């Protein structure tokens, strides 16, 4: 008879105490560490939790998303960008600032309610212009309040 069919397996199954008398065709081959076995389950770790950095990023962003601000009063919402720039002490001849505003899609003064000097510096504004633009919000509020007629 063929030797592979008559060989006796040394495999000990669950509940068995010694070698089995089953033919070798049911015996499992010895596993080698380098071989891949399709019966093994590979554990794949999921994505790691993202932790905020220990120190704030160099760009000044805290990593916290802003909650959108509500609308301003109708009188303030009606103020156009040119009026805001005038109240902020940006000269009418300062085309570089206006060009940079357009480049970044800043079309309404309300953008400056939720920005910082650091963010404006990242966008390429000079420190002086960034500060004037940020300080323009309270100036505009006072400007509109002075000109509003109480109902």
PDB file of C-alpha atoms in Angstrom:
ATOM      1  CA  UNK A   1       0.000   0.000   0.000  1.00  0.00           C
ATOM      2  CA  UNK A   2       0.938   3.617  -0.419  1.00  0.00           C
ATOM      3  CA  UNK A   3       2.993   4.815   2.546  1.00  0.00           C
ATOM      4  CA  UNK A   4       1.178   8.192   2.857  1.00  0.00           C
ATOM      5  CA  UNK A   5      -2.202   6.480   3.270  1.00  0.00           C
ATOM      6  CA  UNK A   6      -1.045   3.978   5.869  1.00  0.00           C
ATOM      7  CA  UNK A   7       0.906   6.385   8.042  1.00  0.00           C
ATOM      8  CA  UNK A   8      -0.542   6.999  11.443  1.00  0.00           C
ATOM      9  CA  UNK A   9      -0.934  10.552  12.647  1.00  0.00           C
ATOM     10  CA  UNK A  10       0.579  11.675  15.915  1.00  0.00           C
ATOM     11  CA  UNK A  11      -2.006  14.435  16.119  1.00  0.00           C
ATOM     12  CA  UNK A  12      -3.823  14.514  19.468  1.00  0.00           C
ATOM     13  CA  UNK A  13      -7.316  15.901  19.111  1.00  0.00           C
ATOM     14  CA  UNK A  14      -9.556  17.403  21.736  1.00  0.00           C
ATOM     15  CA  UNK A  15     -10.515  14.753  24.292  1.00  0.00           C
ATOM     16  CA  UNK A  16      -7.895  12.270  23.018  1.00  0.00           C
ATOM     17  CA  UNK A  17      -5.023  11.130  25.192  1.00  0.00           C
ATOM     18  CA  UNK A  18      -2.613   9.679  22.708  1.00  0.00           C
ATOM     19  CA  UNK A  19      -1.781   9.259  19.034  1.00  0.00           C
ATOM     20  CA  UNK A  20      -4.736   8.691  16.751  1.00  0.00           C
ATOM     21  CA  UNK A  21      -5.122   5.685  14.484  1.00  0.00           C
ATOM     22  CA  UNK A  22      -6.548   7.873  11.729  1.00  0.00           C
ATOM     23  CA  UNK A  23      -4.847   7.857   8.337  1.00  0.00           C
ATOM     24  CA  UNK A  24      -2.298  10.610   7.665  1.00  0.00           C
ATOM     25  CA  UNK A  25      -4.536  12.352   5.137  1.00  0.00           C
ATOM     26  CA  UNK A  26      -6.302  13.994   8.081  1.00  0.00           C
ATOM     27  CA  UNK A  27      -3.129  14.948   9.902  1.00  0.00           C
ATOM     28  CA  UNK A  28      -2.113  18.587  10.004  1.00  0.00           C
ATOM     29  CA  UNK A  29       1.299  19.571   8.765  1.00  0.00           C
ATOM     30  CA  UNK A  30       3.718  21.119  11.223  1.00  0.00           C
ATOM     31  CA  UNK A  31       3.687  24.886  11.026  1.00  0.00           C
ATOM     32  CA  UNK A  32       6.844  26.754  10.273  1.00  0.00           C
ATOM     33  CA  UNK A  33       7.227  30.276  11.659  1.00  0.00           C
ATOM     34  CA  UNK A  34       7.947  31.804   8.252  1.00  0.00           C
ATOM     35  CA  UNK A  35       4.994  30.165   6.499  1.00  0.00           C
ATOM     36  CA  UNK A  36       1.619  31.892   6.217  1.00  0.00           C
ATOM     37  CA  UNK A  37      -1.340  29.805   7.272  1.00  0.00           C
ATOM     38  CA  UNK A  38      -4.759  30.698   5.936  1.00  0.00           C
ATOM     39  CA  UNK A  39      -6.335  29.350   9.144  1.00  0.00           C
ATOM     40  CA  UNK A  40      -4.671  32.052  11.221  1.00  0.00           C
ATOM     41  CA  UNK A  41      -6.576  35.240  11.959  1.00  0.00           C
ATOM     42  CA  UNK A  42      -4.688  38.424  11.328  1.00  0.00           C
ATOM     43  CA  UNK A  43      -5.495  41.208  13.770  1.00  0.00           C
ATOM     44  CA  UNK A  44      -5.461  44.612  12.138  1.00  0.00           C
ATOM     45  CA  UNK A  45      -5.431  47.601  14.426  1.00  0.00           C
ATOM     46  CA  UNK A  46      -7.844  50.397  13.681  1.00  0.00           C
ATOM     47  CA  UNK A  47      -6.768  54.000  13.226  1.00  0.00           C
ATOM     48  CA  UNK A  48      -5.064  55.508  16.219  1.00  0.00           C
ATOM     49  CA  UNK A  49      -6.801  58.276  18.085  1.00  0.00           C
ATOM     50  CA  UNK A  50      -5.577  61.714  17.093  1.00  0.00           C
ATOM     51  CA  UNK A  51      -4.181  63.573  20.054  1.00  0.00           C
ATOM     52  CA  UNK A  52      -3.770  67.339  20.092  1.00  0.00           C
ATOM     53  CA  UNK A  53      -0.143  68.440  20.150  1.00  0.00           C
ATOM     54  CA  UNK A  54       1.384  69.248  23.538  1.00  0.00           C
ATOM     55  CA  UNK A  55       2.231  72.738  22.310  1.00  0.00           C
ATOM     56  CA  UNK A  56       0.129  74.841  19.942  1.00  0.00           C
ATOM     57  CA  UNK A  57       1.130  74.568  16.287  1.00  0.00           C
ATOM     58  CA  UNK A  58       3.508  77.210  14.967  1.00  0.00           C
ATOM     59  CA  UNK A  59       0.756  78.635  12.774  1.00  0.00           C
ATOM     60  CA  UNK A  60      -1.243  79.766  15.822  1.00  0.00           C
ATOM     61  CA  UNK A  61      -4.208  77.487  15.201  1.00  0.00           C
ATOM     62  CA  UNK A  62      -5.382  75.770  18.350  1.00  0.00           C
ATOM     63  CA  UNK A  63      -6.873  72.819  16.479  1.00  0.00           C
ATOM     64  CA  UNK A  64     -10.288  73.779  17.822  1.00  0.00           C
ATOM     65  CA  UNK A  65     -12.904  74.483  15.226  1.00  0.00           C
ATOM     66  CA  UNK A  66     -14.801  77.722  15.609  1.00  0.00           C
ATOM     67  CA  UNK A  67     -18.501  77.802  16.100  1.00  0.00           C
ATOM     68  CA  UNK A  68     -19.930  80.125  13.450  1.00  0.00           C
ATOM     69  CA  UNK A  69     -20.902  83.506  14.813  1.00  0.00           C
ATOM     70  CA  UNK A  70     -24.437  84.694  14.389  1.00  0.00           C
ATOM     71  CA  UNK A  71     -25.283  87.621  12.132  1.00  0.00           C
ATOM     72  CA  UNK A  72     -24.701  91.169  13.252  1.00  0.00           C
ATOM     73  CA  UNK A  73     -27.456  93.752  13.472  1.00  0.00           C
ATOM     74  CA  UNK A  74     -28.934  94.776  10.114  1.00  0.00           C
ATOM     75  CA  UNK A  75     -27.160  98.142  10.374  1.00  0.00           C
ATOM     76  CA  UNK A  76     -23.762  96.443  10.772  1.00  0.00           C
ATOM     77  CA  UNK A  77     -24.449  93.773   8.139  1.00  0.00           C
ATOM     78  CA  UNK A  78     -25.200  96.559   5.642  1.00  0.00           C
ATOM     79  CA  UNK A  79     -21.717  98.080   6.021  1.00  0.00           C
ATOM     80  CA  UNK A  80     -19.598  97.448   2.931  1.00  0.00           C
ATOM     81  CA  UNK A  81     -15.917  96.545   2.866  1.00  0.00           C
ATOM     82  CA  UNK A  82     -14.766 100.005   1.739  1.00  0.00           C
ATOM     83  CA  UNK A  83     -16.433 101.615   4.758  1.00  0.00           C
ATOM     84  CA  UNK A  84     -14.809  99.024   7.014  1.00  0.00           C
ATOM     85  CA  UNK A  85     -11.391  99.703   5.503  1.00  0.00           C
ATOM     86  CA  UNK A  86     -11.895 103.454   5.974  1.00  0.00           C
ATOM     87  CA  UNK A  87     -12.919 103.019   9.635  1.00  0.00           C
ATOM     88  CA  UNK A  88      -9.937 100.661  10.116  1.00  0.00           C
ATOM     89  CA  UNK A  89      -7.550 103.395   8.867  1.00  0.00           C
ATOM     90  CA  UNK A  90      -6.577 101.542   5.679  1.00  0.00           C
ATOM     91  CA  UNK A  91      -5.764 104.229   3.121  1.00  0.00           C
ATOM     92  CA  UNK A  92      -7.890 104.389  -0.047  1.00  0.00           C
ATOM     93  CA  UNK A  93      -4.646 104.175  -2.041  1.00  0.00           C
ATOM     94  CA  UNK A  94      -3.575 100.891  -0.366  1.00  0.00           C
ATOM     95  CA  UNK A  95      -4.229  98.582  -3.306  1.00  0.00           C
ATOM     96  CA  UNK A  96      -1.904  95.860  -1.962  1.00  0.00           C
ATOM     97  CA  UNK A  97      -4.210  95.235   1.003  1.00  0.00           C
ATOM     98  CA  UNK A  98      -7.296  95.229  -1.208  1.00  0.00           C
ATOM     99  CA  UNK A  99      -5.623  92.821  -3.628  1.00  0.00           C
ATOM    100  CA  UNK A 100      -4.686  90.447  -0.785  1.00  0.00           C
ATOM    101  CA  UNK A 101      -8.249  90.578   0.538  1.00  0.00           C
ATOM    102  CA  UNK A 102      -9.570  89.610  -2.911  1.00  0.00           C
ATOM    103  CA  UNK A 103      -6.947  86.870  -3.307  1.00  0.00           C
ATOM    104  CA  UNK A 104      -8.148  85.221  -0.106  1.00  0.00           C
ATOM    105  CA  UNK A 105     -11.828  85.744  -0.843  1.00  0.00           C
ATOM    106  CA  UNK A 106     -12.367  88.142   2.042  1.00  0.00           C
ATOM    107  CA  UNK A 107     -15.320  90.090   0.713  1.00  0.00           C
ATOM    108  CA  UNK A 108     -17.120  91.255   3.872  1.00  0.00           C
ATOM    109  CA  UNK A 109     -15.832  92.854   7.044  1.00  0.00           C
ATOM    110  CA  UNK A 110     -17.483  90.211   9.253  1.00  0.00           C
ATOM    111  CA  UNK A 111     -14.529  87.950   8.416  1.00  0.00           C
ATOM    112  CA  UNK A 112     -12.490  90.001  10.893  1.00  0.00           C
ATOM    113  CA  UNK A 113     -14.836  89.232  13.788  1.00  0.00           C
ATOM    114  CA  UNK A 114     -13.409  85.714  14.028  1.00  0.00           C
ATOM    115  CA  UNK A 115      -9.823  86.111  12.866  1.00  0.00           C
ATOM    116  CA  UNK A 116      -6.583  86.989  14.598  1.00  0.00           C
ATOM    117  CA  UNK A 117      -3.474  88.941  13.746  1.00  0.00           C
ATOM    118  CA  UNK A 118      -1.565  85.643  13.536  1.00  0.00           C
ATOM    119  CA  UNK A 119      -3.973  84.287  10.923  1.00  0.00           C
ATOM    120  CA  UNK A 120      -3.722  87.459   8.877  1.00  0.00           C
ATOM    121  CA  UNK A 121       0.069  87.313   9.059  1.00  0.00           C
ATOM    122  CA  UNK A 122      -0.108  83.752   7.696  1.00  0.00           C
ATOM    123  CA  UNK A 123      -2.147  85.104   4.785  1.00  0.00           C
ATOM    124  CA  UNK A 124       0.636  87.558   4.005  1.00  0.00           C
ATOM    125  CA  UNK A 125      -0.644  90.776   5.577  1.00  0.00           C
ATOM    126  CA  UNK A 126       1.969  92.914   7.305  1.00  0.00           C
ATOM    127  CA  UNK A 127       1.766  93.234  11.086  1.00  0.00           C
ATOM    128  CA  UNK A 128       0.548  96.834  10.945  1.00  0.00           C
ATOM    129  CA  UNK A 129      -2.227  96.084   8.457  1.00  0.00           C
ATOM    130  CA  UNK A 130      -3.219  92.897  10.320  1.00  0.00           C
ATOM    131  CA  UNK A 131      -3.566  94.836  13.552  1.00  0.00           C
ATOM    132  CA  UNK A 132      -5.572  97.637  11.920  1.00  0.00           C
ATOM    133  CA  UNK A 133      -7.931  95.117  10.314  1.00  0.00           C
ATOM    134  CA  UNK A 134      -8.507  93.271  13.605  1.00  0.00           C
ATOM    135  CA  UNK A 135      -9.013  96.477  15.583  1.00  0.00           C
ATOM    136  CA  UNK A 136     -11.430  97.715  12.946  1.00  0.00           C
ATOM    137  CA  UNK A 137     -14.327  95.613  14.279  1.00  0.00           C
ATOM    138  CA  UNK A 138     -14.862  97.556  17.532  1.00  0.00           C
ATOM    139  CA  UNK A 139     -14.181 100.798  15.665  1.00  0.00           C
ATOM    140  CA  UNK A 140     -16.887  99.931  13.146  1.00  0.00           C
ATOM    141  CA  UNK A 141     -19.366  99.061  15.906  1.00  0.00           C
ATOM    142  CA  UNK A 142     -18.772 102.459  17.523  1.00  0.00           C
ATOM    143  CA  UNK A 143     -18.950 104.190  14.126  1.00  0.00           C
ATOM    144  CA  UNK A 144     -22.341 102.622  13.335  1.00  0.00           C
ATOM    145  CA  UNK A 145     -23.682 103.229  16.866  1.00  0.00           C
ATOM    146  CA  UNK A 146     -22.819 106.948  16.612  1.00  0.00           C
ATOM    147  CA  UNK A 147     -24.733 107.265  13.351  1.00  0.00           C
ATOM    148  CA  UNK A 148     -27.755 105.122  14.239  1.00  0.00           C
ATOM    149  CA  UNK A 149     -30.994 106.774  15.201  1.00  0.00           C
ATOM    150  CA  UNK A 150     -32.798 104.969  18.065  1.00  0.00           C
ATOM    151  CA  UNK A 151     -36.270 103.776  17.168  1.00  0.00           C
TER     152      UNK A 151
END
